[in-house]
Short mmCIF file of N, CA and C and ligand atoms in Angstrom, two decimals:
data_model
loop_
_atom_site.label_atom_id
_atom_site.label_comp_id
_atom_site.label_asym_id
_atom_site.label_seq_id
_atom_site.Cartn_x
_atom_site.Cartn_y
_atom_site.Cartn_z
N MET A 1 32.62 123.75 -5.36
CA MET A 1 32.10 122.24 -5.34
C MET A 1 32.91 121.41 -4.53
N PHE A 2 32.23 120.36 -3.77
CA PHE A 2 32.88 119.48 -2.90
C PHE A 2 33.43 118.27 -3.72
N ILE A 3 34.57 118.08 -3.72
CA ILE A 3 35.06 116.84 -4.38
C ILE A 3 35.43 115.79 -3.56
N ARG A 4 34.78 114.54 -3.59
CA ARG A 4 35.10 113.64 -2.72
C ARG A 4 36.32 112.68 -2.97
N ILE A 5 37.26 112.52 -2.36
CA ILE A 5 38.35 111.64 -2.84
C ILE A 5 38.32 110.28 -2.11
N HIS A 6 38.26 109.39 -2.94
CA HIS A 6 38.23 107.95 -2.53
C HIS A 6 39.30 107.67 -1.48
N PRO A 7 38.82 107.01 -0.29
CA PRO A 7 39.75 106.97 0.86
C PRO A 7 41.16 105.99 0.45
N TRP A 8 40.99 105.18 -0.45
CA TRP A 8 42.20 104.37 -0.93
C TRP A 8 43.04 105.06 -1.49
N PHE A 9 42.59 106.19 -2.44
CA PHE A 9 43.33 107.11 -3.23
C PHE A 9 44.35 107.95 -2.13
N ASN A 10 43.39 108.38 -1.24
CA ASN A 10 44.05 109.28 -0.12
C ASN A 10 45.29 108.52 0.47
N LEU A 11 45.07 107.20 0.66
CA LEU A 11 45.93 106.31 1.42
C LEU A 11 47.27 106.27 0.38
N VAL A 12 47.06 105.98 -0.63
CA VAL A 12 48.22 105.78 -1.64
C VAL A 12 49.08 107.01 -1.76
N VAL A 13 48.28 108.24 -1.98
CA VAL A 13 49.02 109.59 -2.08
C VAL A 13 49.88 109.68 -0.65
N THR A 14 49.30 109.46 0.39
CA THR A 14 50.00 109.75 1.82
C THR A 14 51.18 108.92 1.79
N ARG A 15 50.95 107.61 1.43
CA ARG A 15 52.08 106.59 1.41
C ARG A 15 53.27 107.09 0.51
N ASN A 16 52.83 107.53 -0.68
CA ASN A 16 53.84 108.08 -1.71
C ASN A 16 54.59 109.16 -1.22
N ASN A 17 53.85 110.26 -0.63
CA ASN A 17 54.50 111.39 0.04
C ASN A 17 55.52 111.12 0.99
N ASP A 18 55.12 110.04 1.87
CA ASP A 18 56.06 109.42 2.96
C ASP A 18 57.26 108.99 2.57
N ALA A 19 57.22 108.23 1.32
CA ALA A 19 58.36 107.61 0.65
C ALA A 19 59.18 108.71 0.34
N ILE A 20 58.73 109.59 -0.48
CA ILE A 20 59.54 110.81 -0.90
C ILE A 20 59.99 111.61 0.14
N ALA A 21 59.44 111.93 1.16
CA ALA A 21 60.07 112.64 2.35
C ALA A 21 61.07 112.02 3.12
N ARG A 22 61.00 110.54 3.10
CA ARG A 22 62.03 109.91 3.45
C ARG A 22 63.24 109.49 2.79
N LEU A 23 62.91 109.17 1.51
CA LEU A 23 64.29 109.05 0.68
C LEU A 23 64.92 110.14 -0.06
N CYS A 24 64.09 110.92 -0.59
CA CYS A 24 64.73 112.12 -1.54
C CYS A 24 65.80 113.02 -0.82
N PRO A 25 65.51 113.39 0.54
CA PRO A 25 66.40 114.11 1.27
C PRO A 25 67.68 113.45 1.52
N ALA A 26 67.56 112.21 1.47
CA ALA A 26 68.70 111.38 1.77
C ALA A 26 69.53 110.98 0.44
N CYS A 27 69.08 111.46 -0.61
CA CYS A 27 69.49 111.17 -1.85
C CYS A 27 69.92 112.26 -2.69
N GLY A 28 69.21 112.89 -3.36
CA GLY A 28 69.39 114.26 -4.01
C GLY A 28 70.17 113.88 -5.52
N LEU A 29 70.18 112.46 -5.80
CA LEU A 29 71.03 112.31 -7.18
C LEU A 29 70.28 112.84 -8.26
N CYS A 30 69.15 113.16 -8.40
CA CYS A 30 68.47 113.79 -9.51
C CYS A 30 68.42 115.25 -9.53
N CYS A 31 69.26 115.96 -8.64
CA CYS A 31 69.37 117.39 -8.47
C CYS A 31 70.77 117.77 -8.50
N ASN A 32 71.60 116.76 -8.08
CA ASN A 32 73.06 117.23 -7.83
C ASN A 32 73.98 117.05 -8.93
N GLY A 33 73.43 116.53 -10.20
CA GLY A 33 74.36 116.29 -11.22
C GLY A 33 74.97 114.97 -11.42
N VAL A 34 74.31 114.19 -10.64
CA VAL A 34 74.95 112.73 -10.84
C VAL A 34 74.22 111.84 -11.86
N LEU A 35 72.76 111.99 -11.77
CA LEU A 35 71.85 111.41 -12.69
C LEU A 35 71.75 112.17 -13.99
N PHE A 36 71.64 113.51 -14.13
CA PHE A 36 71.43 114.31 -15.18
C PHE A 36 72.49 115.47 -15.25
N GLY A 37 72.61 115.84 -16.38
CA GLY A 37 73.40 116.97 -16.64
C GLY A 37 72.72 118.21 -16.91
N ASP A 38 71.50 118.14 -17.26
CA ASP A 38 70.57 119.33 -17.40
C ASP A 38 69.12 119.02 -17.41
N VAL A 39 68.33 119.93 -17.12
CA VAL A 39 66.79 119.56 -17.11
C VAL A 39 66.13 120.66 -18.18
N GLU A 40 65.22 120.08 -19.12
CA GLU A 40 64.68 121.09 -20.22
C GLU A 40 63.30 121.46 -19.57
N LEU A 41 63.00 122.84 -19.76
CA LEU A 41 61.71 123.30 -19.39
C LEU A 41 60.66 122.92 -20.37
N GLN A 42 59.53 122.75 -19.79
CA GLN A 42 58.39 122.14 -20.61
C GLN A 42 57.35 123.23 -20.96
N ARG A 43 56.42 122.88 -21.80
CA ARG A 43 55.34 123.93 -22.05
C ARG A 43 54.49 124.18 -20.78
N GLY A 44 54.19 125.49 -20.48
CA GLY A 44 53.68 125.68 -19.19
C GLY A 44 54.53 126.08 -18.14
N ASP A 45 55.94 125.82 -18.31
CA ASP A 45 56.89 126.25 -17.33
C ASP A 45 56.91 127.81 -17.36
N ASP A 46 57.02 128.60 -16.38
CA ASP A 46 57.19 130.13 -16.48
C ASP A 46 58.73 130.60 -16.44
N ALA A 47 59.31 130.56 -17.47
CA ALA A 47 60.82 130.77 -17.43
C ALA A 47 61.22 131.98 -16.65
N LYS A 48 60.36 133.00 -16.75
CA LYS A 48 60.79 134.28 -16.12
C LYS A 48 60.56 134.13 -14.59
N GLN A 49 59.51 133.42 -14.14
CA GLN A 49 59.40 133.32 -12.70
C GLN A 49 60.51 132.34 -12.22
N LEU A 50 60.73 131.28 -12.88
CA LEU A 50 61.82 130.38 -12.57
C LEU A 50 63.17 131.27 -12.38
N ALA A 51 63.54 131.94 -13.49
CA ALA A 51 64.77 132.69 -13.24
C ALA A 51 64.62 133.55 -12.00
N GLY A 52 63.56 134.26 -11.87
CA GLY A 52 63.59 135.14 -10.72
C GLY A 52 63.75 134.22 -9.35
N LEU A 53 63.28 133.00 -9.31
CA LEU A 53 63.60 132.25 -8.20
C LEU A 53 64.87 131.55 -7.91
N GLY A 54 65.77 131.97 -9.21
CA GLY A 54 67.32 131.58 -9.04
C GLY A 54 67.51 130.30 -9.74
N VAL A 55 66.66 129.98 -10.70
CA VAL A 55 67.07 128.73 -11.62
C VAL A 55 67.78 129.28 -12.70
N ASP A 56 69.06 128.81 -13.01
CA ASP A 56 70.11 129.31 -13.88
C ASP A 56 69.78 128.75 -15.32
N LEU A 57 68.85 129.59 -15.94
CA LEU A 57 68.43 129.04 -17.42
C LEU A 57 69.46 129.25 -18.53
N PHE A 58 69.55 128.34 -19.43
CA PHE A 58 70.47 128.68 -20.64
C PHE A 58 69.65 128.12 -21.94
N ARG A 59 70.02 128.58 -23.08
CA ARG A 59 69.57 128.16 -24.31
C ARG A 59 70.05 126.73 -24.76
N LYS A 60 69.19 125.88 -24.99
CA LYS A 60 69.71 124.60 -25.43
C LYS A 60 69.04 124.25 -26.75
N GLY A 61 69.74 124.69 -27.95
CA GLY A 61 69.00 124.72 -29.26
C GLY A 61 67.69 125.50 -29.18
N ARG A 62 66.54 124.78 -29.52
CA ARG A 62 65.44 125.57 -29.52
C ARG A 62 64.63 125.51 -28.19
N LYS A 63 65.34 124.93 -27.07
CA LYS A 63 64.65 124.70 -25.86
C LYS A 63 65.28 125.60 -24.81
N THR A 64 64.68 125.79 -23.64
CA THR A 64 65.34 126.25 -22.64
C THR A 64 65.67 125.30 -21.40
N ALA A 65 66.91 125.32 -20.89
CA ALA A 65 67.15 124.45 -20.01
C ALA A 65 67.89 124.85 -18.64
N PHE A 66 68.10 124.17 -17.70
CA PHE A 66 68.94 124.67 -16.59
C PHE A 66 69.82 123.57 -16.29
N PRO A 67 71.07 123.96 -15.88
CA PRO A 67 72.20 122.80 -15.51
C PRO A 67 71.98 122.11 -14.26
N GLN A 68 72.68 121.12 -14.17
CA GLN A 68 72.77 120.33 -12.93
C GLN A 68 74.29 120.28 -12.54
N PRO A 69 74.64 120.45 -11.39
CA PRO A 69 73.93 120.49 -10.11
C PRO A 69 73.02 121.74 -10.29
N CYS A 70 71.84 121.48 -9.92
CA CYS A 70 70.68 122.78 -9.80
C CYS A 70 71.23 123.77 -8.78
N SER A 71 71.06 125.00 -9.21
CA SER A 71 71.36 126.17 -8.33
C SER A 71 70.34 126.24 -7.21
N CYS A 72 69.23 125.51 -7.44
CA CYS A 72 68.14 125.69 -6.28
C CYS A 72 68.33 124.48 -5.22
N PHE A 73 69.35 123.64 -5.43
CA PHE A 73 69.45 122.42 -4.68
C PHE A 73 70.45 122.87 -3.45
N ASP A 74 70.03 122.54 -2.31
CA ASP A 74 70.91 123.07 -1.06
C ASP A 74 71.75 121.80 -0.57
N GLY A 75 71.66 120.71 -1.30
CA GLY A 75 72.61 119.62 -0.92
C GLY A 75 71.71 118.48 -0.34
N ARG A 76 70.48 119.04 0.07
CA ARG A 76 69.63 117.94 0.66
C ARG A 76 68.05 118.19 0.07
N LEU A 77 67.65 119.47 0.01
CA LEU A 77 66.25 119.75 -0.52
C LEU A 77 66.34 120.77 -1.50
N CYS A 78 65.10 120.71 -2.28
CA CYS A 78 64.85 121.61 -3.31
C CYS A 78 64.37 123.09 -2.82
N GLY A 79 65.08 124.20 -3.03
CA GLY A 79 64.88 125.36 -2.41
C GLY A 79 63.45 126.12 -3.12
N ILE A 80 63.07 125.59 -4.15
CA ILE A 80 61.79 126.05 -4.79
C ILE A 80 60.67 125.02 -4.93
N TYR A 81 60.71 124.19 -4.00
CA TYR A 81 59.79 122.93 -4.18
C TYR A 81 58.42 123.16 -4.75
N ALA A 82 57.69 124.18 -4.10
CA ALA A 82 56.32 124.41 -4.46
C ALA A 82 56.26 124.93 -5.87
N ASP A 83 57.47 125.60 -6.44
CA ASP A 83 57.43 126.21 -7.73
C ASP A 83 58.18 125.52 -8.76
N ARG A 84 58.67 124.30 -8.37
CA ARG A 84 59.61 123.62 -9.31
C ARG A 84 59.19 123.28 -10.68
N PRO A 85 60.04 123.15 -11.69
CA PRO A 85 59.50 123.01 -12.97
C PRO A 85 58.86 121.63 -13.22
N LYS A 86 58.21 121.57 -14.40
CA LYS A 86 57.29 120.41 -14.59
C LYS A 86 58.08 118.94 -14.65
N GLN A 87 59.24 119.19 -15.17
CA GLN A 87 59.98 117.92 -15.21
C GLN A 87 60.28 117.39 -13.93
N CYS A 88 60.73 118.34 -12.98
CA CYS A 88 61.07 118.00 -11.60
C CYS A 88 59.64 117.36 -10.86
N ARG A 89 58.59 117.76 -11.20
CA ARG A 89 57.21 117.50 -10.60
C ARG A 89 57.11 115.81 -11.12
N ALA A 90 57.33 115.85 -12.35
CA ALA A 90 56.92 114.61 -12.84
C ALA A 90 57.88 113.31 -12.71
N PHE A 91 59.17 113.86 -12.42
CA PHE A 91 60.30 112.70 -12.18
C PHE A 91 60.08 111.84 -11.04
N GLU A 92 60.08 110.54 -11.32
CA GLU A 92 60.05 109.59 -10.23
C GLU A 92 61.20 108.60 -10.71
N CYS A 93 62.06 108.33 -10.08
CA CYS A 93 63.18 107.53 -10.18
C CYS A 93 62.76 105.91 -10.14
N GLY A 94 63.45 105.04 -10.66
CA GLY A 94 62.98 103.76 -10.61
C GLY A 94 62.95 103.08 -9.10
N LEU A 95 63.90 103.60 -8.23
CA LEU A 95 64.04 103.15 -7.02
C LEU A 95 62.68 103.61 -6.26
N LEU A 96 62.16 104.89 -6.52
CA LEU A 96 61.01 105.43 -5.80
C LEU A 96 59.77 104.69 -6.52
N ARG A 97 59.86 104.33 -7.68
CA ARG A 97 58.66 103.67 -8.28
C ARG A 97 58.38 102.18 -7.57
N ARG A 98 59.59 101.73 -7.41
CA ARG A 98 59.57 100.40 -6.71
C ARG A 98 58.96 100.45 -5.39
N VAL A 99 59.51 101.31 -4.70
CA VAL A 99 58.91 101.74 -3.26
C VAL A 99 57.35 101.89 -3.32
N HIS A 100 56.96 102.76 -4.30
CA HIS A 100 55.45 103.07 -4.33
C HIS A 100 54.72 101.95 -4.73
N ALA A 101 55.45 100.95 -5.57
CA ALA A 101 54.73 99.85 -6.12
C ALA A 101 54.65 98.75 -4.99
N GLY A 102 55.25 98.91 -3.87
CA GLY A 102 55.37 97.88 -2.82
C GLY A 102 56.36 96.87 -3.23
N LYS A 103 57.20 97.01 -4.03
CA LYS A 103 58.28 96.00 -4.41
C LYS A 103 59.62 96.06 -3.64
N LEU A 104 59.66 97.21 -2.99
CA LEU A 104 60.99 97.44 -2.21
C LEU A 104 60.55 98.33 -1.04
N THR A 105 61.36 97.91 0.05
CA THR A 105 60.87 98.64 1.36
C THR A 105 61.69 99.96 1.44
N ALA A 106 61.28 100.91 2.18
CA ALA A 106 61.85 102.27 2.33
C ALA A 106 63.32 102.01 2.84
N GLY A 107 63.42 101.00 3.71
CA GLY A 107 64.71 100.73 4.57
C GLY A 107 65.66 100.19 3.30
N ALA A 108 65.38 99.30 2.62
CA ALA A 108 66.19 98.80 1.48
C ALA A 108 66.52 99.87 0.48
N ALA A 109 65.60 100.76 0.14
CA ALA A 109 65.82 101.85 -0.80
C ALA A 109 66.99 102.71 -0.18
N LEU A 110 66.88 103.06 1.17
CA LEU A 110 67.85 104.05 1.80
C LEU A 110 69.27 103.33 1.68
N LYS A 111 69.36 101.96 1.79
CA LYS A 111 70.61 101.28 1.67
C LYS A 111 71.29 101.53 0.29
N THR A 112 70.36 101.36 -0.73
CA THR A 112 70.73 101.60 -2.13
C THR A 112 71.35 103.04 -2.31
N ILE A 113 70.56 103.91 -1.76
CA ILE A 113 70.76 105.35 -1.82
C ILE A 113 72.13 105.63 -1.38
N ALA A 114 72.42 105.11 -0.10
CA ALA A 114 73.75 105.31 0.55
C ALA A 114 74.74 104.64 -0.46
N GLU A 115 74.64 103.55 -0.83
CA GLU A 115 75.62 102.98 -1.87
C GLU A 115 75.76 103.89 -3.00
N ALA A 116 74.72 104.24 -3.64
CA ALA A 116 74.96 105.10 -4.81
C ALA A 116 75.69 106.51 -4.42
N ARG A 117 75.49 106.88 -3.42
CA ARG A 117 76.13 108.25 -2.94
C ARG A 117 77.67 107.95 -2.67
N ARG A 118 77.77 106.78 -2.05
CA ARG A 118 79.34 106.48 -1.85
C ARG A 118 80.06 106.26 -3.15
N SER A 119 79.45 105.59 -4.23
CA SER A 119 80.05 105.40 -5.49
C SER A 119 80.16 106.70 -6.23
N ALA A 120 79.29 107.65 -5.97
CA ALA A 120 79.41 109.02 -6.69
C ALA A 120 80.64 109.87 -6.09
N GLU A 121 80.69 109.61 -4.55
CA GLU A 121 81.66 110.31 -3.97
C GLU A 121 83.03 109.82 -4.47
N VAL A 122 83.21 108.72 -4.57
CA VAL A 122 84.54 108.12 -5.18
C VAL A 122 85.05 108.78 -6.37
N VAL A 123 84.03 108.78 -7.37
CA VAL A 123 84.29 109.45 -8.71
C VAL A 123 84.45 110.77 -8.61
N LEU A 124 83.66 111.58 -7.69
CA LEU A 124 83.93 113.08 -7.45
C LEU A 124 85.34 113.28 -6.74
N ARG A 125 85.67 112.45 -5.84
CA ARG A 125 87.15 112.56 -5.32
C ARG A 125 88.14 112.47 -6.41
N LEU A 126 87.94 111.35 -7.31
CA LEU A 126 89.00 111.07 -8.14
C LEU A 126 89.07 112.17 -9.27
N VAL A 127 87.86 112.57 -9.75
CA VAL A 127 88.02 113.68 -10.89
C VAL A 127 88.72 114.94 -10.19
N ARG A 128 88.51 115.26 -8.90
CA ARG A 128 88.99 116.47 -8.25
C ARG A 128 90.40 116.17 -8.20
N GLU A 129 90.99 114.97 -7.75
CA GLU A 129 92.32 114.75 -7.68
C GLU A 129 93.14 114.86 -9.02
N LEU A 130 92.24 114.58 -10.09
CA LEU A 130 93.01 114.68 -11.48
C LEU A 130 92.64 116.07 -12.05
N GLY A 131 92.40 116.90 -11.33
CA GLY A 131 92.36 118.33 -11.89
C GLY A 131 91.14 119.03 -12.18
N SER A 132 89.90 118.35 -12.15
CA SER A 132 88.61 118.90 -12.29
C SER A 132 88.17 119.80 -11.03
N ALA A 133 88.13 121.10 -11.23
CA ALA A 133 87.91 121.95 -10.22
C ALA A 133 86.43 122.73 -10.33
N ASP A 134 85.93 122.67 -11.44
CA ASP A 134 84.68 123.29 -11.68
C ASP A 134 83.37 122.51 -10.93
N GLU A 135 83.04 122.90 -9.86
CA GLU A 135 81.98 122.28 -9.05
C GLU A 135 80.56 122.40 -9.44
N ALA A 136 80.40 123.45 -10.59
CA ALA A 136 78.99 123.80 -11.15
C ALA A 136 78.80 122.81 -12.39
N LYS A 137 79.72 122.01 -12.73
CA LYS A 137 79.57 121.02 -13.80
C LYS A 137 78.96 119.62 -13.19
N PRO A 138 78.13 118.97 -14.01
CA PRO A 138 77.54 117.61 -13.75
C PRO A 138 78.79 116.62 -13.89
N LEU A 139 78.72 115.63 -13.16
CA LEU A 139 79.58 114.69 -12.84
C LEU A 139 80.07 114.02 -14.20
N ASN A 140 79.14 113.48 -15.13
CA ASN A 140 79.56 112.88 -16.28
C ASN A 140 80.59 113.89 -17.19
N GLN A 141 80.35 115.34 -17.16
CA GLN A 141 81.18 116.12 -18.04
C GLN A 141 82.33 116.29 -17.28
N ARG A 142 82.48 116.25 -16.09
CA ARG A 142 83.68 116.44 -15.32
C ARG A 142 84.65 115.11 -15.58
N TYR A 143 83.94 114.07 -15.65
CA TYR A 143 84.66 112.82 -15.81
C TYR A 143 85.16 112.79 -17.43
N ALA A 144 84.22 113.39 -18.38
CA ALA A 144 84.61 113.32 -19.74
C ALA A 144 85.82 114.13 -20.12
N GLU A 145 85.81 115.30 -19.39
CA GLU A 145 86.96 116.34 -19.57
C GLU A 145 88.22 115.61 -18.94
N VAL A 146 88.19 114.94 -17.90
CA VAL A 146 89.28 114.33 -17.34
C VAL A 146 89.86 113.27 -18.33
N ALA A 147 88.94 112.37 -18.72
CA ALA A 147 89.40 111.41 -19.52
C ALA A 147 90.00 111.83 -20.79
N ALA A 148 89.38 112.95 -21.24
CA ALA A 148 89.84 113.47 -22.63
C ALA A 148 91.29 113.92 -22.64
N GLN A 149 91.87 114.20 -21.45
CA GLN A 149 93.14 114.78 -21.33
C GLN A 149 94.16 113.69 -21.84
N PRO A 150 95.13 113.98 -22.44
CA PRO A 150 96.12 113.04 -22.99
C PRO A 150 96.80 112.45 -21.86
N ILE A 151 97.11 111.16 -21.91
CA ILE A 151 98.00 110.74 -20.83
C ILE A 151 99.38 111.03 -20.88
N ASP A 152 99.83 111.60 -19.88
CA ASP A 152 101.15 112.16 -19.78
C ASP A 152 101.99 110.93 -19.23
N MET A 153 102.86 110.38 -20.26
CA MET A 153 103.64 109.24 -19.94
C MET A 153 104.83 109.61 -18.82
N SER A 154 105.03 110.66 -18.75
CA SER A 154 106.13 111.23 -17.67
C SER A 154 105.52 111.31 -16.18
N ALA A 155 104.04 111.26 -16.30
CA ALA A 155 103.27 111.57 -14.97
C ALA A 155 103.72 110.39 -13.99
N SER A 156 103.59 110.81 -12.72
CA SER A 156 103.76 109.74 -11.80
C SER A 156 102.98 108.53 -11.71
N THR A 157 103.56 107.34 -11.22
CA THR A 157 102.67 106.09 -11.36
C THR A 157 101.46 106.22 -10.58
N ALA A 158 101.44 107.19 -9.51
CA ALA A 158 100.06 107.42 -8.81
C ALA A 158 99.11 107.99 -9.78
N GLU A 159 99.45 108.91 -10.45
CA GLU A 159 98.49 109.73 -11.28
C GLU A 159 97.84 108.68 -12.49
N VAL A 160 98.75 107.89 -13.11
CA VAL A 160 98.41 106.91 -14.05
C VAL A 160 97.44 105.92 -13.31
N GLU A 161 97.76 105.50 -12.33
CA GLU A 161 96.87 104.59 -11.39
C GLU A 161 95.60 105.05 -11.16
N ARG A 162 95.61 106.39 -10.86
CA ARG A 162 94.36 107.18 -10.38
C ARG A 162 93.39 107.18 -11.56
N ARG A 163 94.00 107.35 -12.76
CA ARG A 163 93.26 107.34 -14.01
C ARG A 163 92.49 106.09 -14.17
N GLY A 164 93.27 105.01 -14.04
CA GLY A 164 92.63 103.72 -14.09
C GLY A 164 91.60 103.41 -13.03
N GLU A 165 91.76 103.96 -11.82
CA GLU A 165 90.88 103.83 -10.86
C GLU A 165 89.58 104.49 -11.10
N LEU A 166 89.82 105.73 -11.75
CA LEU A 166 88.55 106.49 -12.16
C LEU A 166 87.72 105.78 -13.09
N MET A 167 88.22 105.18 -14.12
CA MET A 167 87.42 104.38 -15.05
C MET A 167 86.79 103.38 -14.44
N MET A 168 87.34 102.62 -13.66
CA MET A 168 86.72 101.46 -12.95
C MET A 168 85.42 102.08 -11.96
N ALA A 169 85.76 103.08 -11.21
CA ALA A 169 84.87 103.81 -10.59
C ALA A 169 83.66 104.27 -11.24
N VAL A 170 83.78 104.80 -12.19
CA VAL A 170 82.71 105.41 -13.30
C VAL A 170 81.82 104.22 -13.95
N ALA A 171 82.52 103.07 -14.33
CA ALA A 171 81.83 101.96 -14.84
C ALA A 171 81.00 101.43 -13.75
N LYS A 172 81.41 101.36 -12.45
CA LYS A 172 80.67 100.89 -11.34
C LYS A 172 79.45 101.70 -10.99
N LEU A 173 79.85 103.07 -11.03
CA LEU A 173 78.64 103.89 -10.72
C LEU A 173 77.46 103.90 -11.82
N VAL A 174 77.89 103.85 -13.00
CA VAL A 174 76.98 103.95 -14.22
C VAL A 174 76.11 102.55 -14.24
N GLN A 175 76.61 101.49 -13.77
CA GLN A 175 75.91 100.22 -13.76
C GLN A 175 74.91 100.17 -12.62
N PHE A 176 75.44 100.78 -11.53
CA PHE A 176 74.63 100.79 -10.33
C PHE A 176 73.45 101.74 -10.34
N LEU A 177 73.56 102.82 -11.15
CA LEU A 177 72.54 103.84 -11.51
C LEU A 177 71.53 103.08 -12.41
N GLU A 178 72.10 102.59 -13.40
CA GLU A 178 71.18 101.98 -14.40
C GLU A 178 70.33 100.94 -13.88
N ARG A 179 70.94 100.18 -12.91
CA ARG A 179 70.22 99.17 -12.31
C ARG A 179 69.03 99.48 -11.32
N ASN A 180 69.38 100.59 -10.68
CA ASN A 180 68.63 100.98 -9.41
C ASN A 180 67.88 102.26 -9.50
N PHE A 181 68.07 103.23 -10.47
CA PHE A 181 67.60 104.49 -10.52
C PHE A 181 66.91 104.89 -11.80
N ARG A 182 67.49 104.25 -12.95
CA ARG A 182 66.76 104.62 -14.34
C ARG A 182 65.59 104.03 -14.37
N THR A 183 64.52 104.72 -15.07
CA THR A 183 63.15 104.26 -15.12
C THR A 183 63.06 103.46 -16.51
S1 SF4 B 201 66.97 110.09 -7.50
FE1 SF4 B 201 64.81 109.22 -6.72
S2 SF4 B 201 65.12 108.94 -4.58
FE2 SF4 B 201 66.88 110.22 -5.51
S3 SF4 B 201 66.02 112.26 -4.92
FE3 SF4 B 201 65.57 111.80 -7.06
S4 SF4 B 201 63.47 110.95 -6.91
FE4 SF4 B 201 64.28 111.01 -4.91
S1 SF4 B 202 64.41 122.80 -9.29
FE1 SF4 B 202 64.33 121.62 -7.38
S2 SF4 B 202 63.55 119.63 -7.93
FE2 SF4 B 202 64.16 120.56 -9.82
S3 SF4 B 202 66.48 120.09 -10.29
FE3 SF4 B 202 66.27 121.95 -9.07
S4 SF4 B 202 66.49 121.38 -6.87
FE4 SF4 B 202 65.84 119.55 -8.03
#
């Protein structure tokens, strides 16, 4: 059967795909452990197929999930884009939504992405400097582990200052992500 697609619909889809192609490879925050700690599979996702494609699945209560940073993320793109799970297909961050709705230009969105990535890099550098070495964990977990360590009063002034710097950097990052990326 031949299905006729309304030309306006076609135009919108093309524009939306253009925005995704331009913004997402420059961003990656919803795959690299900055925005999310894990992603739950949905009804209809094929866990066996996903595991075969390299998705690192684990049991999360009664659900199946995979951790972030995602094992299929190469730092820029999704390695299993055509077969990605449902949540990944459905997700559209607040920034992308505003671009799709014509409320924000792609250029302005790219600047926001660059700023978010810079803020996340500061937090990442600080947690590493404060002893967090497991790069497979999401950023919020790494921060929580560092923050939970008792303050060593005999530690150098530099280390105590670094902890303060980390708290401020996290507050700034969370606020920025809430304002620009959450839906
Ligand atoms: S957070 Fe938004 S802009 Fe960034 S990769 Fe995800 S969907 Fe794309
Ligand atoms: S499967 Fe692909 S889209 Fe989903 S989190 Fe992993 S890299 Fe991102």
